[in-house]
PDB file of C-alpha atoms in Angstrom:
ATOM      1  CA  MET A  24      19.879  26.317 -20.538  1.00  0.00           C
ATOM      2  CA  LEU A  25      19.307  26.035 -24.278  1.00  0.00           C
ATOM      3  CA  ASP A  26      20.831  22.543 -24.306  1.00  0.00           C
ATOM      4  CA  GLY A  27      18.293  21.566 -21.644  1.00  0.00           C
ATOM      5  CA  LEU A  28      15.555  22.861 -23.709  1.00  0.00           C
ATOM      6  CA  ARG A  29      16.736  21.084 -26.800  1.00  0.00           C
ATOM      7  CA  GLN A  30      17.020  17.778 -24.852  1.00  0.00           C
ATOM      8  CA  PHE A  31      13.419  18.217 -23.517  1.00  0.00           C
ATOM      9  CA  ILE A  32      12.185  18.802 -27.112  1.00  0.00           C
ATOM     10  CA  THR A  33      14.214  15.803 -28.408  1.00  0.00           C
ATOM     11  CA  ASP A  34      12.842  13.642 -25.610  1.00  0.00           C
ATOM     12  CA  ILE A  35       9.241  14.544 -26.544  1.00  0.00           C
ATOM     13  CA  VAL A  36       9.575  14.237 -30.207  1.00  0.00           C
ATOM     14  CA  ALA A  37      11.835  11.117 -30.263  1.00  0.00           C
ATOM     15  CA  PRO A  38      11.790   9.426 -26.865  1.00  0.00           C
ATOM     16  CA  HIS A  39      14.872   7.802 -25.305  1.00  0.00           C
ATOM     17  CA  ASP A  40      16.924   5.335 -27.304  1.00  0.00           C
ATOM     18  CA  GLN A  41      14.777   2.392 -27.755  1.00  0.00           C
ATOM     19  CA  SER A  42      17.727  -0.127 -27.200  1.00  0.00           C
ATOM     20  CA  ARG A  43      17.791   0.841 -23.596  1.00  0.00           C
ATOM     21  CA  THR A  44      16.223  -1.567 -21.118  1.00  0.00           C
ATOM     22  CA  PHE A  45      15.750   1.278 -18.463  1.00  0.00           C
ATOM     23  CA  GLY A  46      13.732   4.372 -19.170  1.00  0.00           C
ATOM     24  CA  GLU A  47      14.881   7.960 -18.444  1.00  0.00           C
ATOM     25  CA  SER A  48      12.309   8.082 -15.514  1.00  0.00           C
ATOM     26  CA  ASP A  49      13.565   4.973 -13.845  1.00  0.00           C
ATOM     27  CA  TYR A  50      15.217   6.004 -10.509  1.00  0.00           C
ATOM     28  CA  ARG A  51      17.621   2.922 -10.880  1.00  0.00           C
ATOM     29  CA  LEU A  52      19.017   4.316 -14.042  1.00  0.00           C
ATOM     30  CA  ALA A  53      19.440   7.781 -12.606  1.00  0.00           C
ATOM     31  CA  ALA A  54      21.127   6.306  -9.255  1.00  0.00           C
ATOM     32  CA  THR A  55      23.424   4.048 -11.427  1.00  0.00           C
ATOM     33  CA  ALA A  56      24.482   6.951 -13.789  1.00  0.00           C
ATOM     34  CA  LEU A  57      25.557   8.917 -10.489  1.00  0.00           C
ATOM     35  CA  LEU A  58      27.377   5.696  -9.518  1.00  0.00           C
ATOM     36  CA  VAL A  59      29.149   5.539 -12.991  1.00  0.00           C
ATOM     37  CA  HIS A  60      30.096   8.907 -12.819  1.00  0.00           C
ATOM     38  CA  VAL A  61      31.694   8.589  -9.342  1.00  0.00           C
ATOM     39  CA  VAL A  62      33.545   5.541 -10.329  1.00  0.00           C
ATOM     40  CA  SER A  63      34.949   7.233 -13.400  1.00  0.00           C
ATOM     41  CA  LEU A  64      36.112  10.301 -11.959  1.00  0.00           C
ATOM     42  CA  ASP A  65      39.654   9.351 -11.382  1.00  0.00           C
ATOM     43  CA  GLY A  66      40.108   7.616 -14.734  1.00  0.00           C
ATOM     44  CA  GLN A  67      39.466   4.099 -15.616  1.00  0.00           C
ATOM     45  CA  PRO A  68      37.599   2.268 -12.904  1.00  0.00           C
ATOM     46  CA  THR A  69      39.720  -0.321 -10.947  1.00  0.00           C
ATOM     47  CA  ALA A  70      38.824  -3.983 -10.799  1.00  0.00           C
ATOM     48  CA  ALA A  71      37.696  -3.272  -7.191  1.00  0.00           C
ATOM     49  CA  GLU A  72      35.370  -0.421  -8.117  1.00  0.00           C
ATOM     50  CA  GLN A  73      33.774  -2.414 -10.946  1.00  0.00           C
ATOM     51  CA  ARG A  74      33.193  -5.389  -8.637  1.00  0.00           C
ATOM     52  CA  LYS A  75      31.732  -2.996  -6.003  1.00  0.00           C
ATOM     53  CA  LEU A  76      29.515  -1.164  -8.543  1.00  0.00           C
ATOM     54  CA  HIS A  77      28.101  -4.568  -9.682  1.00  0.00           C
ATOM     55  CA  SER A  78      27.522  -5.774  -6.073  1.00  0.00           C
ATOM     56  CA  LEU A  79      25.717  -2.489  -5.253  1.00  0.00           C
ATOM     57  CA  ILE A  80      23.288  -2.539  -8.216  1.00  0.00           C
ATOM     58  CA  GLU A  81      22.549  -6.255  -7.792  1.00  0.00           C
ATOM     59  CA  SER A  82      21.969  -5.997  -3.889  1.00  0.00           C
ATOM     60  CA  HIS A  83      20.286  -2.615  -3.690  1.00  0.00           C
ATOM     61  CA  PHE A  84      18.013  -3.058  -6.734  1.00  0.00           C
ATOM     62  CA  GLY A  85      17.478  -6.884  -6.385  1.00  0.00           C
ATOM     63  CA  LEU A  86      18.757  -7.475  -9.976  1.00  0.00           C
ATOM     64  CA  ASP A  87      20.408 -10.648 -11.372  1.00  0.00           C
ATOM     65  CA  HIS A  88      23.872 -10.314 -12.896  1.00  0.00           C
ATOM     66  CA  GLY A  89      22.835  -9.924 -16.551  1.00  0.00           C
ATOM     67  CA  THR A  90      20.160  -7.300 -15.651  1.00  0.00           C
ATOM     68  CA  ALA A  91      22.718  -5.400 -13.666  1.00  0.00           C
ATOM     69  CA  ASP A  92      25.117  -5.514 -16.475  1.00  0.00           C
ATOM     70  CA  ARG A  93      22.399  -3.942 -18.733  1.00  0.00           C
ATOM     71  CA  LEU A  94      21.643  -1.270 -16.195  1.00  0.00           C
ATOM     72  CA  ILE A  95      25.223  -0.307 -15.930  1.00  0.00           C
ATOM     73  CA  ALA A  96      25.523  -0.288 -19.754  1.00  0.00           C
ATOM     74  CA  ASP A  97      22.377   2.047 -19.968  1.00  0.00           C
ATOM     75  CA  ALA A  98      23.619   4.190 -17.152  1.00  0.00           C
ATOM     76  CA  THR A  99      27.078   4.493 -18.739  1.00  0.00           C
ATOM     77  CA  GLN A 100      25.505   5.571 -21.988  1.00  0.00           C
ATOM     78  CA  VAL A 101      23.293   8.328 -20.343  1.00  0.00           C
ATOM     79  CA  GLU A 102      25.965   9.471 -17.965  1.00  0.00           C
ATOM     80  CA  GLY A 103      28.153  10.070 -21.044  1.00  0.00           C
ATOM     81  CA  GLU A 104      25.406  12.253 -22.484  1.00  0.00           C
ATOM     82  CA  ALA A 105      24.596  14.379 -19.450  1.00  0.00           C
ATOM     83  CA  VAL A 106      25.992  17.771 -18.949  1.00  0.00           C
ATOM     84  CA  ASP A 107      25.344  18.004 -15.233  1.00  0.00           C
ATOM     85  CA  LEU A 108      24.062  15.809 -12.183  1.00  0.00           C
ATOM     86  CA  TYR A 109      20.661  17.463 -12.167  1.00  0.00           C
ATOM     87  CA  ARG A 110      19.519  15.228 -14.833  1.00  0.00           C
ATOM     88  CA  PHE A 111      19.733  12.217 -12.518  1.00  0.00           C
ATOM     89  CA  THR A 112      19.219  13.788  -9.184  1.00  0.00           C
ATOM     90  CA  SER A 113      15.838  15.206 -10.268  1.00  0.00           C
ATOM     91  CA  VAL A 114      14.556  11.715 -11.157  1.00  0.00           C
ATOM     92  CA  ILE A 115      15.739  10.416  -7.813  1.00  0.00           C
ATOM     93  CA  MET A 116      14.099  13.298  -5.966  1.00  0.00           C
ATOM     94  CA  ARG A 117      10.700  12.656  -7.724  1.00  0.00           C
ATOM     95  CA  SER A 118      10.978   8.846  -6.984  1.00  0.00           C
ATOM     96  CA  LEU A 119      12.543   8.191  -3.624  1.00  0.00           C
ATOM     97  CA  ASP A 120      11.740   9.436  -0.064  1.00  0.00           C
ATOM     98  CA  GLU A 121      14.677  10.781   2.107  1.00  0.00           C
ATOM     99  CA  GLU A 122      15.669   7.306   3.322  1.00  0.00           C
ATOM    100  CA  GLY A 123      15.937   6.051  -0.230  1.00  0.00           C
ATOM    101  CA  ARG A 124      17.977   9.066  -1.271  1.00  0.00           C
ATOM    102  CA  LYS A 125      20.271   8.460   1.633  1.00  0.00           C
ATOM    103  CA  ARG A 126      20.716   4.933   0.285  1.00  0.00           C
ATOM    104  CA  VAL A 127      21.940   6.444  -2.976  1.00  0.00           C
ATOM    105  CA  VAL A 128      24.397   8.839  -1.219  1.00  0.00           C
ATOM    106  CA  ARG A 129      25.679   5.722   0.869  1.00  0.00           C
ATOM    107  CA  MET A 130      26.141   3.712  -2.406  1.00  0.00           C
ATOM    108  CA  MET A 131      28.197   6.748  -3.693  1.00  0.00           C
ATOM    109  CA  TRP A 132      30.425   6.520  -0.592  1.00  0.00           C
ATOM    110  CA  GLU A 133      30.838   2.885  -0.964  1.00  0.00           C
ATOM    111  CA  LEU A 134      32.074   3.387  -4.493  1.00  0.00           C
ATOM    112  CA  VAL A 135      34.480   6.130  -3.480  1.00  0.00           C
ATOM    113  CA  TYR A 136      36.111   4.075  -0.807  1.00  0.00           C
ATOM    114  CA  ALA A 137      36.179   0.948  -3.030  1.00  0.00           C
ATOM    115  CA  ASP A 138      39.739   1.524  -4.087  1.00  0.00           C
ATOM    116  CA  GLY A 139      40.941   2.639  -0.677  1.00  0.00           C
ATOM    117  CA  GLN A 140      41.441   6.199  -1.555  1.00  0.00           C
ATOM    118  CA  VAL A 141      39.264   9.286  -1.843  1.00  0.00           C
ATOM    119  CA  SER A 142      40.127  11.937  -4.329  1.00  0.00           C
ATOM    120  CA  GLU A 143      38.955  15.715  -3.970  1.00  0.00           C
ATOM    121  CA  PHE A 144      36.871  15.308  -7.196  1.00  0.00           C
ATOM    122  CA  GLU A 145      35.141  12.203  -5.655  1.00  0.00           C
ATOM    123  CA  ASP A 146      34.243  13.970  -2.351  1.00  0.00           C
ATOM    124  CA  ASN A 147      33.147  17.099  -4.279  1.00  0.00           C
ATOM    125  CA  VAL A 148      30.711  15.210  -6.507  1.00  0.00           C
ATOM    126  CA  VAL A 149      29.230  13.181  -3.602  1.00  0.00           C
ATOM    127  CA  TRP A 150      28.697  16.660  -1.819  1.00  0.00           C
ATOM    128  CA  ARG A 151      27.119  18.195  -4.851  1.00  0.00           C
ATOM    129  CA  ALA A 152      24.784  15.270  -5.488  1.00  0.00           C
ATOM    130  CA  SER A 153      23.982  15.027  -1.840  1.00  0.00           C
ATOM    131  CA  ASP A 154      22.940  18.666  -1.840  1.00  0.00           C
ATOM    132  CA  LEU A 155      20.782  18.041  -4.933  1.00  0.00           C
ATOM    133  CA  LEU A 156      19.119  15.172  -3.378  1.00  0.00           C
ATOM    134  CA  GLY A 157      18.236  17.063  -0.389  1.00  0.00           C
ATOM    135  CA  ILE A 158      20.658  15.117   2.025  1.00  0.00           C
ATOM    136  CA  SER A 159      21.782  17.547   4.786  1.00  0.00           C
ATOM    137  CA  GLN A 160      25.469  18.211   5.397  1.00  0.00           C
ATOM    138  CA  ARG A 161      25.295  16.300   8.697  1.00  0.00           C
ATOM    139  CA  ASP A 162      23.731  13.166   7.142  1.00  0.00           C
ATOM    140  CA  ARG A 163      26.294  13.304   4.230  1.00  0.00           C
ATOM    141  CA  ILE A 164      29.052  13.437   6.632  1.00  0.00           C
ATOM    142  CA  GLU A 165      27.580  10.691   8.914  1.00  0.00           C
ATOM    143  CA  LEU A 166      27.298   8.429   5.967  1.00  0.00           C
ATOM    144  CA  LYS A 167      30.838   9.210   4.809  1.00  0.00           C
ATOM    145  CA  HIS A 168      32.333   8.335   8.149  1.00  0.00           C
ATOM    146  CA  ALA A 169      30.275   5.191   8.537  1.00  0.00           C
ATOM    147  CA  ILE A 170      31.553   3.940   5.215  1.00  0.00           C
ATOM    148  CA  ALA A 171      35.151   5.250   5.990  1.00  0.00           C
ATOM    149  CA  ASP A 172      35.264   3.417   9.339  1.00  0.00           C
ATOM    150  CA  ARG A 173      33.980   0.343   7.647  1.00  0.00           C
ATOM    151  CA  ALA A 174      36.416   0.520   4.549  1.00  0.00           C
ATOM    152  CA  GLY A 175      39.327   1.331   6.930  1.00  0.00           C
ATOM    153  CA  SER A 176      38.615  -1.674   9.164  1.00  0.00           C
ATOM    154  CA  GLN A 177      38.455  -3.939   6.061  1.00  0.00           C
ATOM    155  CA  LEU A 178      41.659  -2.461   4.688  1.00  0.00           C
ATOM    156  CA  LYS A 179      43.469  -3.057   8.071  1.00  0.00           C
ATOM    157  CA  ASP A 180      41.921  -6.705   8.120  1.00  0.00           C
ATOM    158  CA  SER A 181      43.253  -7.485   4.612  1.00  0.00           C
ATOM    159  CA  ALA A 182      46.648  -5.791   5.401  1.00  0.00           C
ATOM    160  CA  VAL A 183      47.031  -8.155   8.413  1.00  0.00           C
ATOM    161  CA  GLY A 184      46.371 -10.939   6.143  1.00  0.00           C
ATOM    162  CA  GLY A 185      42.693 -11.624   7.343  1.00  0.00           C
TER     163      GLY A 185
END
């Protein structure tokens, strides 16, 4: 609580780091910070997870490769400074409608399944973030199953040699 108040005062007195391209109130920064958090839960992100993160950022936010790099760098910095998910989910809640928030949860699931395995920690973080984003349990589970089914068929295809 006290840390949150200190951060609020710091943000008013000395606004966010001027070297950042994306501002604290930019939902793309908040969403990407959540994705960075997910991808780093089980240690160093794999090459597949890094590729998937880049792909998601570029396609969902309509960014070129260099701008996506900058967004990921900014998000990595703010994610490292954050004490909880609320810092990011509150920005997303103010910025996006329910469909937009579902897209963020879908992106999180896509990252979780990028390496072909789901850890308990990853599942828990997506559950907590979904809850903070006002996404129902039913919708969260439907999104998870849709991504899992797609990831499973892709894994089977690659295992067969396709």
